Amino acid sequence: MNYKSISKQFSRAAIALGIVGVLATGQAGAQDQIPSKPEPGTFKIGIEPWLGYGQWHVAASKDLFKKAGLEDVELVNFSEDKDINAALASGQLDAANIATHTAMGMVAAGLPVKIVSLLDFSLKADAILAGSDIKSVADLKGKNIAFEEGTTSDILLNYALASNGMTINDIVRVPMPAADAGTALIAGRVPVAVTYEPYISTALAQDKNIKLLFEAGKDPGLVSDVLVVREEVLKQKPGQVLAMIKAWDAALADYKANTEEDRAIISKAVGASPDDLKTAFDGVQYYTSAEAAKAFAGDFKTKTFADVLKAAKTAGLVTQDVSADSMIDTSFVDAANK
């Protein structure tokens, strides 16, 4: 099983299924007043088997949603982005956990959603791996590179190449799932692979000649995940959205106090053992709402957003510019910290 979303590719076809029905909702904008008590009813949030979203599983396991005042929270599981995108577009979900560049693709296609919080950065959990003959990113020119197109691996590879004056056309693409890329490298079928944890640790453990060539942490936030909410929901159920963010904070506080216990909860939810994911957990940085608010007012908005957008456009995953100001609604993380 893949522990990160199987595909971080944005699907215009999927969004088209529901975009007509939701465009009439208009722009939600910043909330003038967010009720402290959640509205009644169910809150449905889309989630995939990636440990970066793990605090939702902690919240569910330890009744933290109810403690935040929410009547019912439904974690709706998906294995591919195209399905979670379609469900969000058609109004089957209130919110979704997605990659930053996927959110950009949604907004570029006209789907009215807002980023309301920052969930995680992958610092060491996504990387380019290479054999002993590859000494630097410059050495990638002309080489066969295994990676999953349309995913965070695609974003990372394009960014690394651009940082060294190259483009994707300077390498030989070998498309394959990220789960297989590390195996192909170990087997000697390719000299370079782009993948993520736990496949990084597996490759490094099985072949001592394999090394980390480039990690996502070279530009913190390049590979990151955000919480997006439909603008219609921001208008109709702002109290629920705020309560969800508070529940995430409560789960993250519990995680920091009971790390081993909560890692077991998250690992079980994504179909792995804590031992398998130890390195993966260590390579992920979770964000509280206070940290998200600080990031939105600082580097995430002024630098990271631009870097992700540039890499996504270079990879062909986003076809037009979008702005941080139009996409990010900071009022909920601000309200969570009043």
Short mmCIF file of C-alpha atoms in Angstrom, two decimals:
data_model
loop_
_atom_site.label_atom_id
_atom_site.label_comp_id
_atom_site.label_asym_id
_atom_site.label_seq_id
_atom_site.Cartn_x
_atom_site.Cartn_y
_atom_site.Cartn_z
CA MET A 1 0.00 0.00 0.00
CA ASN A 2 1.18 3.53 -0.71
CA TYR A 3 1.34 5.59 2.47
CA LYS A 4 1.26 8.86 0.62
CA SER A 5 -1.55 9.60 -1.78
CA ILE A 6 -1.19 7.40 -4.83
CA SER A 7 -1.50 10.37 -7.16
CA LYS A 8 -1.04 14.04 -6.43
CA GLN A 9 -2.23 14.83 -9.95
CA PHE A 10 -5.06 17.32 -10.35
CA SER A 11 -7.89 16.03 -12.56
CA ARG A 12 -9.81 18.66 -14.51
CA ALA A 13 -12.26 16.00 -15.62
CA ALA A 14 -13.05 15.15 -12.01
CA ILE A 15 -13.56 18.77 -11.04
CA ALA A 16 -15.83 19.29 -14.04
CA LEU A 17 -18.28 16.80 -12.53
CA GLY A 18 -19.29 19.23 -9.82
CA ILE A 19 -18.01 22.67 -10.65
CA VAL A 20 -21.25 23.90 -12.22
CA GLY A 21 -23.16 23.15 -9.05
CA VAL A 22 -20.78 24.98 -6.72
CA LEU A 23 -19.70 28.03 -8.71
CA ALA A 24 -22.87 29.87 -7.71
CA THR A 25 -21.72 30.03 -4.10
CA GLY A 26 -19.36 32.92 -4.81
CA GLN A 27 -16.37 33.98 -2.74
CA ALA A 28 -16.50 33.34 0.98
CA GLY A 29 -13.76 35.74 1.94
CA ALA A 30 -12.59 36.31 5.49
CA GLN A 31 -15.15 35.60 8.17
CA ASP A 32 -16.32 38.70 10.04
CA GLN A 33 -17.43 36.64 13.00
CA ILE A 34 -16.94 32.92 13.45
CA PRO A 35 -19.26 31.31 16.03
CA SER A 36 -17.45 29.58 18.85
CA LYS A 37 -20.06 26.83 18.93
CA PRO A 38 -20.18 24.46 15.94
CA GLU A 39 -23.36 24.26 13.90
CA PRO A 40 -25.33 20.99 14.20
CA GLY A 41 -24.85 18.21 11.69
CA THR A 42 -22.12 16.12 10.11
CA PHE A 43 -18.79 17.41 8.82
CA LYS A 44 -17.35 15.28 6.00
CA ILE A 45 -13.65 15.48 5.31
CA GLY A 46 -11.75 13.63 2.57
CA ILE A 47 -8.58 11.86 3.60
CA GLU A 48 -5.97 9.62 1.99
CA PRO A 49 -3.54 7.08 3.51
CA TRP A 50 -0.71 9.52 4.13
CA LEU A 51 0.66 9.97 7.64
CA GLY A 52 0.77 13.74 7.16
CA TYR A 53 -2.99 13.66 7.73
CA GLY A 54 -2.58 11.42 10.75
CA GLN A 55 -3.80 13.82 13.42
CA TRP A 56 -7.35 13.35 12.16
CA HIS A 57 -7.06 9.66 13.06
CA VAL A 58 -5.79 10.59 16.51
CA ALA A 59 -8.73 12.97 16.95
CA ALA A 60 -11.19 10.27 15.91
CA SER A 61 -9.62 7.62 18.13
CA LYS A 62 -9.53 9.82 21.23
CA ASP A 63 -12.94 11.54 20.84
CA LEU A 64 -11.33 14.93 20.29
CA PHE A 65 -13.94 15.90 17.69
CA LYS A 66 -16.70 15.56 20.29
CA LYS A 67 -14.62 17.47 22.82
CA ALA A 68 -14.42 20.29 20.27
CA GLY A 69 -18.22 20.33 20.16
CA LEU A 70 -18.72 18.56 16.84
CA GLU A 71 -21.73 16.25 16.66
CA ASP A 72 -20.36 13.97 13.98
CA VAL A 73 -17.22 13.95 11.84
CA GLU A 74 -16.94 11.54 8.96
CA LEU A 75 -13.46 10.75 7.67
CA VAL A 76 -14.08 9.69 4.07
CA ASN A 77 -11.21 7.58 2.77
CA PHE A 78 -9.85 7.80 -0.76
CA SER A 79 -6.88 6.18 -2.47
CA GLU A 80 -6.49 8.54 -5.42
CA ASP A 81 -6.60 12.30 -5.80
CA LYS A 82 -8.92 12.21 -8.80
CA ASP A 83 -11.61 10.67 -6.60
CA ILE A 84 -11.21 13.05 -3.68
CA ASN A 85 -11.17 15.99 -6.13
CA ALA A 86 -14.42 14.82 -7.73
CA ALA A 87 -16.09 14.31 -4.35
CA LEU A 88 -15.10 17.80 -3.19
CA ALA A 89 -16.21 19.38 -6.46
CA SER A 90 -19.61 17.71 -6.43
CA GLY A 91 -20.33 18.75 -2.84
CA GLN A 92 -20.06 15.28 -1.32
CA LEU A 93 -17.32 16.58 0.99
CA ASP A 94 -17.11 19.69 3.13
CA ALA A 95 -13.32 19.70 3.17
CA ALA A 96 -10.31 17.74 2.02
CA ASN A 97 -6.66 17.18 2.86
CA ILE A 98 -4.61 17.75 -0.28
CA ALA A 99 -1.18 18.80 -1.51
CA THR A 100 -0.58 22.54 -1.90
CA HIS A 101 -0.10 22.22 -5.65
CA THR A 102 -3.35 20.23 -5.94
CA ALA A 103 -5.20 23.09 -4.23
CA MET A 104 -3.64 25.47 -6.75
CA GLY A 105 -4.90 23.31 -9.60
CA MET A 106 -8.41 23.30 -8.17
CA VAL A 107 -8.54 27.07 -7.86
CA ALA A 108 -6.98 27.56 -11.31
CA ALA A 109 -9.80 25.42 -12.74
CA GLY A 110 -12.41 27.57 -11.02
CA LEU A 111 -13.39 25.44 -8.04
CA PRO A 112 -14.34 27.76 -5.15
CA VAL A 113 -12.30 26.43 -2.27
CA LYS A 114 -10.06 28.09 0.28
CA ILE A 115 -6.96 26.94 2.11
CA VAL A 116 -7.83 27.39 5.80
CA SER A 117 -4.85 25.73 7.46
CA LEU A 118 -1.43 24.26 6.82
CA LEU A 119 -1.15 20.62 7.89
CA ASP A 120 2.37 19.39 7.20
CA PHE A 121 5.67 19.84 5.42
CA SER A 122 7.59 16.88 4.04
CA LEU A 123 11.23 17.64 4.84
CA LYS A 124 12.94 14.26 4.50
CA ALA A 125 10.03 12.06 3.52
CA ASP A 126 10.33 12.90 -0.20
CA ALA A 127 13.67 12.66 -1.98
CA ILE A 128 15.68 11.93 -5.11
CA LEU A 129 17.83 8.83 -4.68
CA ALA A 130 20.84 7.98 -6.82
CA GLY A 131 23.50 5.33 -7.25
CA SER A 132 27.19 5.87 -6.63
CA ASP A 133 27.88 7.17 -10.16
CA ILE A 134 25.66 10.24 -9.62
CA LYS A 135 27.47 12.87 -7.56
CA SER A 136 25.19 15.91 -7.94
CA VAL A 137 21.93 17.10 -9.47
CA ALA A 138 23.96 18.36 -12.44
CA ASP A 139 24.84 14.73 -13.17
CA LEU A 140 21.17 13.94 -13.82
CA LYS A 141 21.38 15.33 -17.35
CA GLY A 142 20.64 12.59 -19.86
CA LYS A 143 19.97 10.00 -17.15
CA ASN A 144 16.98 7.66 -16.87
CA ILE A 145 14.95 8.73 -13.83
CA ALA A 146 12.08 6.74 -12.36
CA PHE A 147 9.30 8.85 -10.88
CA GLU A 148 5.53 9.06 -10.69
CA GLU A 149 4.28 11.74 -13.04
CA GLY A 150 1.74 14.24 -11.77
CA THR A 151 2.69 13.73 -8.16
CA THR A 152 4.78 15.34 -5.45
CA SER A 153 7.72 13.39 -6.93
CA ASP A 154 7.14 15.27 -10.18
CA ILE A 155 7.15 18.58 -8.30
CA LEU A 156 10.38 17.73 -6.45
CA LEU A 157 12.21 16.57 -9.58
CA ASN A 158 11.22 19.63 -11.60
CA TYR A 159 12.31 21.91 -8.77
CA ALA A 160 15.68 20.20 -8.38
CA LEU A 161 16.35 20.38 -12.12
CA ALA A 162 15.32 24.04 -12.37
CA SER A 163 17.55 24.88 -9.41
CA ASN A 164 20.46 23.59 -11.47
CA GLY A 165 19.57 25.24 -14.79
CA MET A 166 17.84 22.22 -16.32
CA THR A 167 14.33 21.14 -17.27
CA ILE A 168 12.51 17.84 -17.38
CA ASN A 169 13.52 17.61 -21.04
CA ASP A 170 17.14 17.23 -19.97
CA ILE A 171 16.46 13.80 -18.45
CA VAL A 172 14.91 10.56 -19.71
CA ARG A 173 11.57 10.00 -18.03
CA VAL A 174 10.81 6.53 -16.71
CA PRO A 175 7.23 6.81 -15.43
CA MET A 176 6.21 4.42 -12.67
CA PRO A 177 4.49 4.49 -9.27
CA ALA A 178 6.60 5.92 -6.47
CA ALA A 179 6.29 2.58 -4.69
CA ASP A 180 8.17 0.93 -7.58
CA ALA A 181 10.76 3.63 -8.26
CA GLY A 182 13.00 2.69 -5.32
CA THR A 183 12.81 -0.99 -6.29
CA ALA A 184 13.86 -0.14 -9.84
CA LEU A 185 16.87 1.71 -8.48
CA ILE A 186 17.86 -1.17 -6.20
CA ALA A 187 17.56 -3.59 -9.11
CA GLY A 188 19.81 -1.43 -11.29
CA ARG A 189 17.10 -0.76 -13.88
CA VAL A 190 17.54 2.99 -13.41
CA PRO A 191 20.38 5.05 -11.90
CA VAL A 192 18.03 7.56 -10.23
CA ALA A 193 14.62 7.38 -8.56
CA VAL A 194 12.28 9.90 -6.97
CA THR A 195 10.13 8.50 -4.18
CA TYR A 196 8.99 9.00 -0.60
CA GLU A 197 8.93 7.20 2.72
CA PRO A 198 8.90 4.37 3.59
CA TYR A 199 10.40 3.51 0.19
CA ILE A 200 13.37 5.83 0.80
CA SER A 201 14.41 3.97 3.93
CA THR A 202 13.92 0.61 2.23
CA ALA A 203 16.19 1.55 -0.67
CA LEU A 204 18.91 2.98 1.58
CA ALA A 205 18.84 -0.12 3.78
CA GLN A 206 19.02 -2.60 0.91
CA ASP A 207 21.82 -0.98 -1.06
CA LYS A 208 24.58 0.95 0.69
CA ASN A 209 25.65 2.49 -2.62
CA ILE A 210 22.37 4.38 -2.87
CA LYS A 211 22.40 7.88 -1.44
CA LEU A 212 20.12 10.85 -0.89
CA LEU A 213 20.76 13.30 -3.71
CA PHE A 214 18.06 15.90 -3.06
CA GLU A 215 15.43 16.18 -0.31
CA ALA A 216 12.18 18.15 -0.12
CA GLY A 217 13.62 20.01 2.85
CA LYS A 218 15.95 21.89 0.49
CA ASP A 219 12.95 24.20 0.11
CA PRO A 220 10.69 23.63 3.14
CA GLY A 221 7.07 23.58 2.05
CA LEU A 222 7.71 22.61 -1.55
CA VAL A 223 6.06 19.31 -0.67
CA SER A 224 3.31 20.27 1.75
CA ASP A 225 -0.32 19.59 2.54
CA VAL A 226 -3.17 21.93 3.34
CA LEU A 227 -6.76 21.77 4.53
CA VAL A 228 -9.16 23.12 1.93
CA VAL A 229 -12.84 23.85 2.50
CA ARG A 230 -15.55 24.65 -0.01
CA GLU A 231 -16.54 28.31 0.17
CA GLU A 232 -20.20 27.32 0.54
CA VAL A 233 -19.26 25.45 3.72
CA LEU A 234 -17.26 28.41 5.05
CA LYS A 235 -20.45 30.44 4.81
CA GLN A 236 -22.88 27.84 6.11
CA LYS A 237 -20.81 26.04 8.77
CA PRO A 238 -17.96 28.32 9.90
CA GLY A 239 -18.28 27.10 13.49
CA GLN A 240 -17.69 23.52 12.38
CA VAL A 241 -14.60 24.54 10.40
CA LEU A 242 -13.16 26.32 13.43
CA ALA A 243 -13.93 23.32 15.64
CA MET A 244 -12.15 21.02 13.18
CA ILE A 245 -9.02 23.15 13.39
CA LYS A 246 -9.21 23.11 17.19
CA ALA A 247 -9.59 19.31 17.11
CA TRP A 248 -6.45 19.07 14.95
CA ASP A 249 -4.58 21.19 17.50
CA ALA A 250 -5.81 18.99 20.33
CA ALA A 251 -4.71 15.87 18.46
CA LEU A 252 -1.28 17.32 17.74
CA ALA A 253 -0.84 18.27 21.41
CA ASP A 254 -1.74 14.70 22.35
CA TYR A 255 0.66 13.37 19.71
CA LYS A 256 3.52 15.37 21.17
CA ALA A 257 2.70 14.08 24.66
CA ASN A 258 2.01 10.47 23.62
CA THR A 259 4.07 10.09 20.48
CA GLU A 260 4.53 6.32 20.49
CA GLU A 261 0.87 5.64 21.24
CA ASP A 262 -0.40 8.04 18.61
CA ARG A 263 2.05 6.87 15.96
CA ALA A 264 0.57 3.41 16.44
CA ILE A 265 -2.92 4.86 15.82
CA ILE A 266 -1.78 6.64 12.66
CA SER A 267 0.22 3.67 11.37
CA LYS A 268 -2.74 1.35 11.74
CA ALA A 269 -4.95 3.82 9.88
CA VAL A 270 -2.59 3.93 6.88
CA GLY A 271 -1.96 0.18 6.89
CA ALA A 272 1.56 -0.09 8.24
CA SER A 273 3.48 -0.70 11.46
CA PRO A 274 5.09 2.07 13.51
CA ASP A 275 8.51 0.51 12.89
CA ASP A 276 7.98 0.68 9.12
CA LEU A 277 7.10 4.36 9.36
CA LYS A 278 9.54 5.58 12.01
CA THR A 279 11.82 7.33 9.52
CA ALA A 280 8.80 8.59 7.62
CA PHE A 281 7.35 10.19 10.77
CA ASP A 282 10.71 11.81 11.51
CA GLY A 283 10.72 13.34 8.03
CA VAL A 284 7.36 15.08 8.43
CA GLN A 285 6.72 18.37 10.23
CA TYR A 286 3.16 18.84 11.52
CA TYR A 287 1.72 22.33 11.96
CA THR A 288 -0.49 23.66 14.73
CA SER A 289 -2.97 26.38 13.81
CA ALA A 290 -0.69 28.93 15.50
CA GLU A 291 2.25 27.77 13.40
CA ALA A 292 0.05 27.80 10.30
CA ALA A 293 -1.03 31.38 11.03
CA LYS A 294 2.60 32.42 11.39
CA ALA A 295 3.53 30.67 8.14
CA PHE A 296 0.62 32.26 6.27
CA ALA A 297 1.80 35.69 7.44
CA GLY A 298 5.40 34.93 6.52
CA ASP A 299 7.46 32.63 4.32
CA PHE A 300 4.66 30.33 3.16
CA LYS A 301 2.83 33.24 1.59
CA THR A 302 5.83 35.22 0.39
CA LYS A 303 8.18 32.44 -0.77
CA THR A 304 6.90 28.88 -0.48
CA PHE A 305 3.66 29.52 -2.36
CA ALA A 306 5.58 31.02 -5.29
CA ASP A 307 8.06 28.14 -5.33
CA VAL A 308 5.30 25.52 -5.38
CA LEU A 309 3.40 27.38 -8.09
CA LYS A 310 6.48 27.67 -10.27
CA ALA A 311 7.32 23.98 -9.88
CA ALA A 312 3.71 22.97 -10.53
CA LYS A 313 3.54 25.09 -13.68
CA THR A 314 6.87 23.74 -14.88
CA ALA A 315 5.57 20.20 -14.34
CA GLY A 316 2.38 21.07 -16.23
CA LEU A 317 0.19 20.38 -13.19
CA VAL A 318 -1.08 23.97 -12.99
CA THR A 319 -1.59 25.92 -16.20
CA GLN A 320 -2.17 29.46 -14.94
CA ASP A 321 -1.21 31.72 -12.08
CA VAL A 322 -3.12 31.78 -8.81
CA SER A 323 -2.42 34.05 -5.87
CA ALA A 324 -1.89 33.31 -2.21
CA ASP A 325 -4.15 36.21 -1.26
CA SER A 326 -7.06 34.77 -3.22
CA MET A 327 -6.56 31.20 -2.01
CA ILE A 328 -5.74 31.46 1.69
CA ASP A 329 -8.34 32.39 4.32
CA THR A 330 -6.44 32.99 7.55
CA SER A 331 -9.49 33.90 9.64
CA PHE A 332 -9.98 30.38 11.02
CA VAL A 333 -6.43 29.79 12.26
CA ASP A 334 -6.50 33.33 13.65
CA ALA A 335 -9.76 32.62 15.47
CA ALA A 336 -8.39 29.35 16.83
CA ASN A 337 -5.65 31.31 18.60
CA LYS A 338 -7.65 34.16 20.10
#
